[in-house]
């Protein structure tokens, strides 16, 4: 049976970047799990790549069908944005290993849904000052930078990824994203050894 590797970390810790690098490593044979969100698409994003962008009506439909594995709702500067993983046929553990990006909450719910033996956490961290700088540079490059939302996320992450919450989720291993090549290789070796 396959495993689901759940890549987690605070905002701008490098999850998307590392995720794409790991998926590109053919030897790992990882399949992506694309989550859904109701947040507006950002410039540079493509439908079905990082997310399936959907309406509130679509969320309600998934709910009626009992197909929501886990859902998070955040009261952002622009209203409530939902993020969720759906039982839409993407995950077949008998066939493959999977890589997904999540939060601590998502990881815990996915672990409860598929069983702890099938779900492996990969927690990425970066020094806060460096992370804020990377977040700001990324935001500046957007057509319409959302600085207030960036700050909200930075502060929310402090709570959501507190030492206490990491401990509660039994996450002890941290991968430091200082050098992208190095951290990607460390995670790839970790996955390759089938943790
Ligand atoms: N090791 C690194 N060195 C320099 N820049 C990096 C490194 N890792 C990631 N970055 C850059 O930092 C920014 C944030 O990375 P990325 O978007 O992958 O983070 P994320 O964790 O997916 O963020 P979010 O959760 O907010 O979407 C990007 O502009 C990315 O290119
Ligand atoms: N822990 C928190 N996670 C949040 C919050 N707002 C959004 N998110 C999560 O971040 C990722 C990436 O979001 P993106 O919009 O940058 O693609 C996603 O998984 C959300 O669940 C928050 O306030 N706290």
PDB file of C-alpha atoms and ligand atoms in Angstrom:
ATOM      1  CA  UNK A   1       0.000   0.000   0.000  1.00  0.00           C
ATOM      2  CA  UNK A   2       1.151   3.511  -0.771  1.00  0.00           C
ATOM      3  CA  UNK A   3       1.819   6.486   1.460  1.00  0.00           C
ATOM      4  CA  UNK A   4       0.650  10.065   1.440  1.00  0.00           C
ATOM      5  CA  UNK A   5       3.451  12.531   2.172  1.00  0.00           C
ATOM      6  CA  UNK A   6       2.030  15.706   3.623  1.00  0.00           C
ATOM      7  CA  UNK A   7       4.278  18.732   3.106  1.00  0.00           C
ATOM      8  CA  UNK A   8       3.657  21.395   5.739  1.00  0.00           C
ATOM      9  CA  UNK A   9       5.108  24.664   6.895  1.00  0.00           C
ATOM     10  CA  UNK A  10       4.330  28.285   7.537  1.00  0.00           C
ATOM     11  CA  UNK A  11       3.521  30.652   4.698  1.00  0.00           C
ATOM     12  CA  UNK A  12       6.482  31.248   2.341  1.00  0.00           C
ATOM     13  CA  UNK A  13       8.477  28.437   3.922  1.00  0.00           C
ATOM     14  CA  UNK A  14       8.918  27.006   0.415  1.00  0.00           C
ATOM     15  CA  UNK A  15       6.258  24.281   0.279  1.00  0.00           C
ATOM     16  CA  UNK A  16       5.136  24.944  -3.314  1.00  0.00           C
ATOM     17  CA  UNK A  17       8.698  25.202  -4.567  1.00  0.00           C
ATOM     18  CA  UNK A  18       9.809  21.988  -2.851  1.00  0.00           C
ATOM     19  CA  UNK A  19       6.591  20.216  -3.854  1.00  0.00           C
ATOM     20  CA  UNK A  20       7.226  20.906  -7.544  1.00  0.00           C
ATOM     21  CA  UNK A  21      10.839  19.803  -7.284  1.00  0.00           C
ATOM     22  CA  UNK A  22       9.902  16.526  -5.575  1.00  0.00           C
ATOM     23  CA  UNK A  23       7.213  15.787  -8.146  1.00  0.00           C
ATOM     24  CA  UNK A  24       9.738  16.344 -10.903  1.00  0.00           C
ATOM     25  CA  UNK A  25      12.039  13.657  -9.428  1.00  0.00           C
ATOM     26  CA  UNK A  26      10.878  10.672 -11.439  1.00  0.00           C
ATOM     27  CA  UNK A  27      12.684   8.157  -9.242  1.00  0.00           C
ATOM     28  CA  UNK A  28      10.348   9.031  -6.345  1.00  0.00           C
ATOM     29  CA  UNK A  29       7.260   8.190  -8.431  1.00  0.00           C
ATOM     30  CA  UNK A  30       5.051  10.536  -6.456  1.00  0.00           C
ATOM     31  CA  UNK A  31       1.625  11.549  -7.654  1.00  0.00           C
ATOM     32  CA  UNK A  32       0.224  14.926  -6.767  1.00  0.00           C
ATOM     33  CA  UNK A  33      -2.949  15.475  -4.797  1.00  0.00           C
ATOM     34  CA  UNK A  34      -4.528  18.706  -5.920  1.00  0.00           C
ATOM     35  CA  UNK A  35      -6.646  20.380  -3.239  1.00  0.00           C
ATOM     36  CA  UNK A  36      -9.538  22.771  -3.820  1.00  0.00           C
ATOM     37  CA  UNK A  37      -9.901  26.389  -2.759  1.00  0.00           C
ATOM     38  CA  UNK A  38     -12.464  29.164  -2.983  1.00  0.00           C
ATOM     39  CA  UNK A  39      -9.777  31.867  -2.860  1.00  0.00           C
ATOM     40  CA  UNK A  40      -9.296  33.858  -6.078  1.00  0.00           C
ATOM     41  CA  UNK A  41      -6.666  32.604  -8.466  1.00  0.00           C
ATOM     42  CA  UNK A  42      -3.347  34.541  -8.266  1.00  0.00           C
ATOM     43  CA  UNK A  43      -1.358  35.724 -11.249  1.00  0.00           C
ATOM     44  CA  UNK A  44       0.936  32.924 -12.372  1.00  0.00           C
ATOM     45  CA  UNK A  45      -1.358  30.169 -11.043  1.00  0.00           C
ATOM     46  CA  UNK A  46      -2.997  27.627 -13.339  1.00  0.00           C
ATOM     47  CA  UNK A  47      -6.281  25.852 -12.676  1.00  0.00           C
ATOM     48  CA  UNK A  48      -5.675  22.263 -11.528  1.00  0.00           C
ATOM     49  CA  UNK A  49      -1.992  22.768 -10.787  1.00  0.00           C
ATOM     50  CA  UNK A  50      -1.696  24.067  -7.196  1.00  0.00           C
ATOM     51  CA  UNK A  51      -5.453  24.049  -6.703  1.00  0.00           C
ATOM     52  CA  UNK A  52      -8.794  23.476  -8.317  1.00  0.00           C
ATOM     53  CA  UNK A  53     -10.395  26.905  -7.882  1.00  0.00           C
ATOM     54  CA  UNK A  54     -14.051  26.523  -7.072  1.00  0.00           C
ATOM     55  CA  UNK A  55     -17.198  28.316  -5.956  1.00  0.00           C
ATOM     56  CA  UNK A  56     -19.084  28.054  -2.663  1.00  0.00           C
ATOM     57  CA  UNK A  57     -21.781  26.166  -4.614  1.00  0.00           C
ATOM     58  CA  UNK A  58     -19.245  23.503  -5.560  1.00  0.00           C
ATOM     59  CA  UNK A  59     -18.170  23.195  -1.904  1.00  0.00           C
ATOM     60  CA  UNK A  60     -21.821  22.667  -0.909  1.00  0.00           C
ATOM     61  CA  UNK A  61     -22.177  20.018  -3.619  1.00  0.00           C
ATOM     62  CA  UNK A  62     -19.121  18.112  -2.320  1.00  0.00           C
ATOM     63  CA  UNK A  63     -20.542  18.396   1.200  1.00  0.00           C
ATOM     64  CA  UNK A  64     -23.922  16.984   0.104  1.00  0.00           C
ATOM     65  CA  UNK A  65     -22.111  14.088  -1.571  1.00  0.00           C
ATOM     66  CA  UNK A  66     -20.057  13.418   1.603  1.00  0.00           C
ATOM     67  CA  UNK A  67     -16.846  13.782  -0.412  1.00  0.00           C
ATOM     68  CA  UNK A  68     -14.921  16.234   1.760  1.00  0.00           C
ATOM     69  CA  UNK A  69     -11.950  14.574   3.488  1.00  0.00           C
ATOM     70  CA  UNK A  70     -10.858  17.740   5.306  1.00  0.00           C
ATOM     71  CA  UNK A  71     -11.743  21.414   5.044  1.00  0.00           C
ATOM     72  CA  UNK A  72     -10.235  24.598   6.496  1.00  0.00           C
ATOM     73  CA  UNK A  73     -11.905  28.008   6.404  1.00  0.00           C
ATOM     74  CA  UNK A  74      -9.963  31.217   7.075  1.00  0.00           C
ATOM     75  CA  UNK A  75     -11.445  34.619   7.759  1.00  0.00           C
ATOM     76  CA  UNK A  76      -9.083  36.580   5.520  1.00  0.00           C
ATOM     77  CA  UNK A  77      -8.866  40.304   4.740  1.00  0.00           C
ATOM     78  CA  UNK A  78     -11.040  39.535   1.684  1.00  0.00           C
ATOM     79  CA  UNK A  79     -13.706  37.340   3.262  1.00  0.00           C
ATOM     80  CA  UNK A  80     -13.804  33.649   4.087  1.00  0.00           C
ATOM     81  CA  UNK A  81     -11.535  31.481   1.936  1.00  0.00           C
ATOM     82  CA  UNK A  82     -11.969  27.717   2.084  1.00  0.00           C
ATOM     83  CA  UNK A  83      -9.330  25.092   1.338  1.00  0.00           C
ATOM     84  CA  UNK A  84     -10.178  21.406   1.205  1.00  0.00           C
ATOM     85  CA  UNK A  85      -9.217  17.938   0.055  1.00  0.00           C
ATOM     86  CA  UNK A  86     -11.944  15.958  -1.642  1.00  0.00           C
ATOM     87  CA  UNK A  87     -12.458  12.249  -2.107  1.00  0.00           C
ATOM     88  CA  UNK A  88     -12.665  12.795  -5.855  1.00  0.00           C
ATOM     89  CA  UNK A  89     -10.759   9.691  -6.997  1.00  0.00           C
ATOM     90  CA  UNK A  90      -7.287  11.259  -6.936  1.00  0.00           C
ATOM     91  CA  UNK A  91      -5.987   9.040  -4.116  1.00  0.00           C
ATOM     92  CA  UNK A  92      -5.795   5.271  -4.668  1.00  0.00           C
ATOM     93  CA  UNK A  93      -3.335   3.964  -2.072  1.00  0.00           C
ATOM     94  CA  UNK A  94      -3.096   0.553  -3.721  1.00  0.00           C
ATOM     95  CA  UNK A  95      -1.605   2.206  -6.797  1.00  0.00           C
ATOM     96  CA  UNK A  96       0.917   4.809  -5.713  1.00  0.00           C
ATOM     97  CA  UNK A  97       2.574   7.132  -3.210  1.00  0.00           C
ATOM     98  CA  UNK A  98       1.224  10.665  -3.090  1.00  0.00           C
ATOM     99  CA  UNK A  99       2.511  14.116  -2.255  1.00  0.00           C
ATOM    100  CA  UNK A 100       0.317  16.895  -1.000  1.00  0.00           C
ATOM    101  CA  UNK A 101       0.624  20.290   0.646  1.00  0.00           C
ATOM    102  CA  UNK A 102      -1.325  20.851   3.823  1.00  0.00           C
ATOM    103  CA  UNK A 103      -1.578  22.490   7.185  1.00  0.00           C
ATOM    104  CA  UNK A 104      -1.276  20.794  10.564  1.00  0.00           C
ATOM    105  CA  UNK A 105      -5.050  20.583  10.755  1.00  0.00           C
ATOM    106  CA  UNK A 106      -5.255  19.044   7.290  1.00  0.00           C
ATOM    107  CA  UNK A 107      -2.510  16.560   8.122  1.00  0.00           C
ATOM    108  CA  UNK A 108      -4.288  15.413  11.283  1.00  0.00           C
ATOM    109  CA  UNK A 109      -7.591  14.957   9.466  1.00  0.00           C
ATOM    110  CA  UNK A 110      -6.009  13.123   6.549  1.00  0.00           C
ATOM    111  CA  UNK A 111      -4.197  10.866   9.001  1.00  0.00           C
ATOM    112  CA  UNK A 112      -7.505  10.115  10.721  1.00  0.00           C
ATOM    113  CA  UNK A 113      -9.191   9.423   7.350  1.00  0.00           C
ATOM    114  CA  UNK A 114      -6.534   7.160   5.764  1.00  0.00           C
ATOM    115  CA  UNK A 115      -4.825   5.806   8.897  1.00  0.00           C
ATOM    116  CA  UNK A 116      -1.523   6.885  10.479  1.00  0.00           C
ATOM    117  CA  UNK A 117       0.412   4.086   8.761  1.00  0.00           C
ATOM    118  CA  UNK A 118      -0.372   5.657   5.373  1.00  0.00           C
ATOM    119  CA  UNK A 119       0.314   9.310   6.129  1.00  0.00           C
ATOM    120  CA  UNK A 120       3.779  10.791   6.660  1.00  0.00           C
ATOM    121  CA  UNK A 121       4.418  14.409   7.749  1.00  0.00           C
ATOM    122  CA  UNK A 122       7.164  16.511   6.162  1.00  0.00           C
ATOM    123  CA  UNK A 123       7.546  19.774   8.068  1.00  0.00           C
ATOM    124  CA  UNK A 124       9.575  22.530   6.399  1.00  0.00           C
ATOM    125  CA  UNK A 125      10.848  25.520   8.355  1.00  0.00           C
ATOM    126  CA  UNK A 126      12.716  28.745   7.676  1.00  0.00           C
ATOM    127  CA  UNK A 127      14.045  31.482   9.937  1.00  0.00           C
ATOM    128  CA  UNK A 128      11.131  33.945  10.411  1.00  0.00           C
ATOM    129  CA  UNK A 129      13.047  37.002   9.160  1.00  0.00           C
ATOM    130  CA  UNK A 130      14.131  35.228   5.972  1.00  0.00           C
ATOM    131  CA  UNK A 131      10.632  33.873   5.471  1.00  0.00           C
ATOM    132  CA  UNK A 132       9.028  37.307   5.821  1.00  0.00           C
ATOM    133  CA  UNK A 133      11.498  38.696   3.298  1.00  0.00           C
ATOM    134  CA  UNK A 134      10.695  35.903   0.823  1.00  0.00           C
ATOM    135  CA  UNK A 135       6.965  36.450   1.370  1.00  0.00           C
ATOM    136  CA  UNK A 136       7.342  40.175   0.727  1.00  0.00           C
ATOM    137  CA  UNK A 137       9.371  39.640  -2.446  1.00  0.00           C
ATOM    138  CA  UNK A 138       6.784  37.163  -3.708  1.00  0.00           C
ATOM    139  CA  UNK A 139       3.925  39.560  -2.903  1.00  0.00           C
ATOM    140  CA  UNK A 140       5.678  42.479  -4.633  1.00  0.00           C
ATOM    141  CA  UNK A 141       5.847  40.470  -7.825  1.00  0.00           C
ATOM    142  CA  UNK A 142       2.041  40.080  -7.894  1.00  0.00           C
ATOM    143  CA  UNK A 143      -0.069  42.366 -10.097  1.00  0.00           C
ATOM    144  CA  UNK A 144      -2.087  43.372  -7.051  1.00  0.00           C
ATOM    145  CA  UNK A 145      -0.005  42.728  -3.940  1.00  0.00           C
ATOM    146  CA  UNK A 146      -2.059  41.838  -0.871  1.00  0.00           C
ATOM    147  CA  UNK A 147       0.254  43.020   1.887  1.00  0.00           C
ATOM    148  CA  UNK A 148      -2.355  43.036   4.653  1.00  0.00           C
ATOM    149  CA  UNK A 149      -3.255  39.412   3.902  1.00  0.00           C
ATOM    150  CA  UNK A 150       0.429  38.513   3.892  1.00  0.00           C
ATOM    151  CA  UNK A 151       0.759  39.994   7.394  1.00  0.00           C
ATOM    152  CA  UNK A 152      -2.372  38.223   8.612  1.00  0.00           C
ATOM    153  CA  UNK A 153      -0.950  34.897   7.423  1.00  0.00           C
ATOM    154  CA  UNK A 154       2.393  35.573   9.074  1.00  0.00           C
ATOM    155  CA  UNK A 155       0.723  36.199  12.433  1.00  0.00           C
ATOM    156  CA  UNK A 156      -1.814  33.363  12.081  1.00  0.00           C
ATOM    157  CA  UNK A 157       1.022  30.913  11.358  1.00  0.00           C
ATOM    158  CA  UNK A 158       2.630  31.754  14.692  1.00  0.00           C
ATOM    159  CA  UNK A 159      -0.368  30.249  16.432  1.00  0.00           C
ATOM    160  CA  UNK A 160      -1.249  27.509  13.963  1.00  0.00           C
ATOM    161  CA  UNK A 161       2.282  26.093  13.857  1.00  0.00           C
ATOM    162  CA  UNK A 162       3.134  26.700  17.517  1.00  0.00           C
ATOM    163  CA  UNK A 163       5.512  24.260  19.193  1.00  0.00           C
ATOM    164  CA  UNK A 164       2.540  23.033  21.194  1.00  0.00           C
ATOM    165  CA  UNK A 165       0.494  22.239  18.073  1.00  0.00           C
ATOM    166  CA  UNK A 166       3.468  20.566  16.366  1.00  0.00           C
ATOM    167  CA  UNK A 167       3.963  18.422  19.436  1.00  0.00           C
ATOM    168  CA  UNK A 168       0.266  17.571  19.590  1.00  0.00           C
ATOM    169  CA  UNK A 169       0.434  16.401  15.960  1.00  0.00           C
ATOM    170  CA  UNK A 170       3.530  14.347  16.876  1.00  0.00           C
ATOM    171  CA  UNK A 171       5.772  16.203  14.440  1.00  0.00           C
ATOM    172  CA  UNK A 172       9.345  16.051  15.626  1.00  0.00           C
ATOM    173  CA  UNK A 173      11.361  16.092  12.403  1.00  0.00           C
ATOM    174  CA  UNK A 174      11.977  19.533  10.832  1.00  0.00           C
ATOM    175  CA  UNK A 175      13.535  20.146   7.406  1.00  0.00           C
ATOM    176  CA  UNK A 176      15.329  23.501   7.257  1.00  0.00           C
ATOM    177  CA  UNK A 177      14.834  25.288   3.914  1.00  0.00           C
ATOM    178  CA  UNK A 178      17.959  27.394   3.774  1.00  0.00           C
ATOM    179  CA  UNK A 179      19.351  26.001   0.563  1.00  0.00           C
ATOM    180  CA  UNK A 180      16.711  24.731  -1.841  1.00  0.00           C
ATOM    181  CA  UNK A 181      18.826  22.003  -3.455  1.00  0.00           C
ATOM    182  CA  UNK A 182      19.946  20.686  -0.099  1.00  0.00           C
ATOM    183  CA  UNK A 183      16.523  20.566   1.556  1.00  0.00           C
ATOM    184  CA  UNK A 184      14.948  18.976  -1.524  1.00  0.00           C
ATOM    185  CA  UNK A 185      17.607  16.284  -1.500  1.00  0.00           C
ATOM    186  CA  UNK A 186      17.163  15.672   2.236  1.00  0.00           C
ATOM    187  CA  UNK A 187      13.414  15.237   1.816  1.00  0.00           C
ATOM    188  CA  UNK A 188      13.857  13.058  -1.273  1.00  0.00           C
ATOM    189  CA  UNK A 189      16.195  10.731   0.650  1.00  0.00           C
ATOM    190  CA  UNK A 190      13.730  10.623   3.519  1.00  0.00           C
ATOM    191  CA  UNK A 191      10.903   9.626   1.147  1.00  0.00           C
ATOM    192  CA  UNK A 192      13.115   7.187  -0.723  1.00  0.00           C
ATOM    193  CA  UNK A 193      13.740   5.324   2.509  1.00  0.00           C
ATOM    194  CA  UNK A 194       9.937   4.926   2.756  1.00  0.00           C
ATOM    195  CA  UNK A 195       9.289   6.599   6.076  1.00  0.00           C
TER     196      UNK A 195
HETATM  197  N1  LIG B   1      15.700  28.138  -0.245  1.00  0.00           N
HETATM  198  C1  LIG B   1      15.172  29.232  -0.818  1.00  0.00           C
HETATM  199  N2  LIG B   1      15.941  30.283  -1.099  1.00  0.00           N
HETATM  200  C2  LIG B   1      15.445  31.402  -1.662  1.00  0.00           C
HETATM  201  N3  LIG B   1      14.145  31.592  -1.988  1.00  0.00           N
HETATM  202  C3  LIG B   1      13.314  30.569  -1.719  1.00  0.00           C
HETATM  203  C4  LIG B   1      13.767  29.336  -1.131  1.00  0.00           C
HETATM  204  N4  LIG B   1      12.706  28.520  -0.980  1.00  0.00           N
HETATM  205  C5  LIG B   1      11.646  29.185  -1.463  1.00  0.00           C
HETATM  206  N5  LIG B   1      12.009  30.415  -1.909  1.00  0.00           N
HETATM  207  C6  LIG B   1      11.125  31.478  -2.447  1.00  0.00           C
HETATM  208  O1  LIG B   1      10.295  31.891  -1.359  1.00  0.00           O
HETATM  209  C7  LIG B   1       9.002  32.237  -1.811  1.00  0.00           C
HETATM  210  C8  LIG B   1       7.988  31.406  -1.047  1.00  0.00           C
HETATM  211  O2  LIG B   1       8.095  30.044  -1.477  1.00  0.00           O
HETATM  212  P1  LIG B   1       6.806  29.174  -1.775  1.00  0.00           P
HETATM  213  O3  LIG B   1       5.807  29.969  -2.559  1.00  0.00           O
HETATM  214  O4  LIG B   1       7.284  27.897  -2.333  1.00  0.00           O
HETATM  215  O5  LIG B   1       6.298  28.997  -0.278  1.00  0.00           O
HETATM  216  P2  LIG B   1       4.959  28.332   0.308  1.00  0.00           P
HETATM  217  O6  LIG B   1       5.360  27.708   1.586  1.00  0.00           O
HETATM  218  O7  LIG B   1       4.341  27.461  -0.720  1.00  0.00           O
HETATM  219  O8  LIG B   1       4.063  29.611   0.596  1.00  0.00           O
HETATM  220  P3  LIG B   1       2.456  29.740   0.807  1.00  0.00           P
HETATM  221  O9  LIG B   1       2.021  28.743   1.819  1.00  0.00           O
HETATM  222  O10 LIG B   1       2.332  31.133   1.330  1.00  0.00           O
HETATM  223  O11 LIG B   1       1.820  29.562  -0.538  1.00  0.00           O
HETATM  224  C9  LIG B   1       8.976  31.984  -3.305  1.00  0.00           C
HETATM  225  O12 LIG B   1       9.157  33.200  -3.972  1.00  0.00           O
HETATM  226  C10 LIG B   1      10.163  31.030  -3.531  1.00  0.00           C
HETATM  227  O13 LIG B   1      10.710  31.179  -4.812  1.00  0.00           O
HETATM  228  N1  LIG B   2      -2.357  27.708   9.296  1.00  0.00           N
HETATM  229  C1  LIG B   2      -2.961  28.570   8.459  1.00  0.00           C
HETATM  230  N2  LIG B   2      -2.978  28.225   7.197  1.00  0.00           N
HETATM  231  C2  LIG B   2      -3.557  29.073   6.339  1.00  0.00           C
HETATM  232  C3  LIG B   2      -4.143  30.288   6.698  1.00  0.00           C
HETATM  233  N3  LIG B   2      -4.617  30.892   5.574  1.00  0.00           N
HETATM  234  C4  LIG B   2      -4.333  30.043   4.564  1.00  0.00           C
HETATM  235  N4  LIG B   2      -3.713  28.952   5.038  1.00  0.00           N
HETATM  236  C5  LIG B   2      -3.201  27.754   4.371  1.00  0.00           C
HETATM  237  O1  LIG B   2      -2.082  28.071   3.599  1.00  0.00           O
HETATM  238  C6  LIG B   2      -1.983  27.217   2.485  1.00  0.00           C
HETATM  239  C7  LIG B   2      -1.566  28.016   1.268  1.00  0.00           C
HETATM  240  O2  LIG B   2      -2.441  29.052   1.009  1.00  0.00           O
HETATM  241  P1  LIG B   2      -2.275  29.969  -0.280  1.00  0.00           P
HETATM  242  O3  LIG B   2      -3.531  30.775  -0.325  1.00  0.00           O
HETATM  243  O4  LIG B   2      -1.042  30.798  -0.059  1.00  0.00           O
HETATM  244  O5  LIG B   2      -2.138  29.046  -1.460  1.00  0.00           O
HETATM  245  C8  LIG B   2      -3.339  26.519   2.363  1.00  0.00           C
HETATM  246  O6  LIG B   2      -3.132  25.141   2.612  1.00  0.00           O
HETATM  247  C9  LIG B   2      -4.198  27.119   3.456  1.00  0.00           C
HETATM  248  O7  LIG B   2      -4.882  26.119   4.175  1.00  0.00           O
HETATM  249  C10 LIG B   2      -4.119  30.639   8.065  1.00  0.00           C
HETATM  250  O8  LIG B   2      -4.617  31.680   8.484  1.00  0.00           O
HETATM  251  N5  LIG B   2      -3.517  29.743   8.930  1.00  0.00           N
END
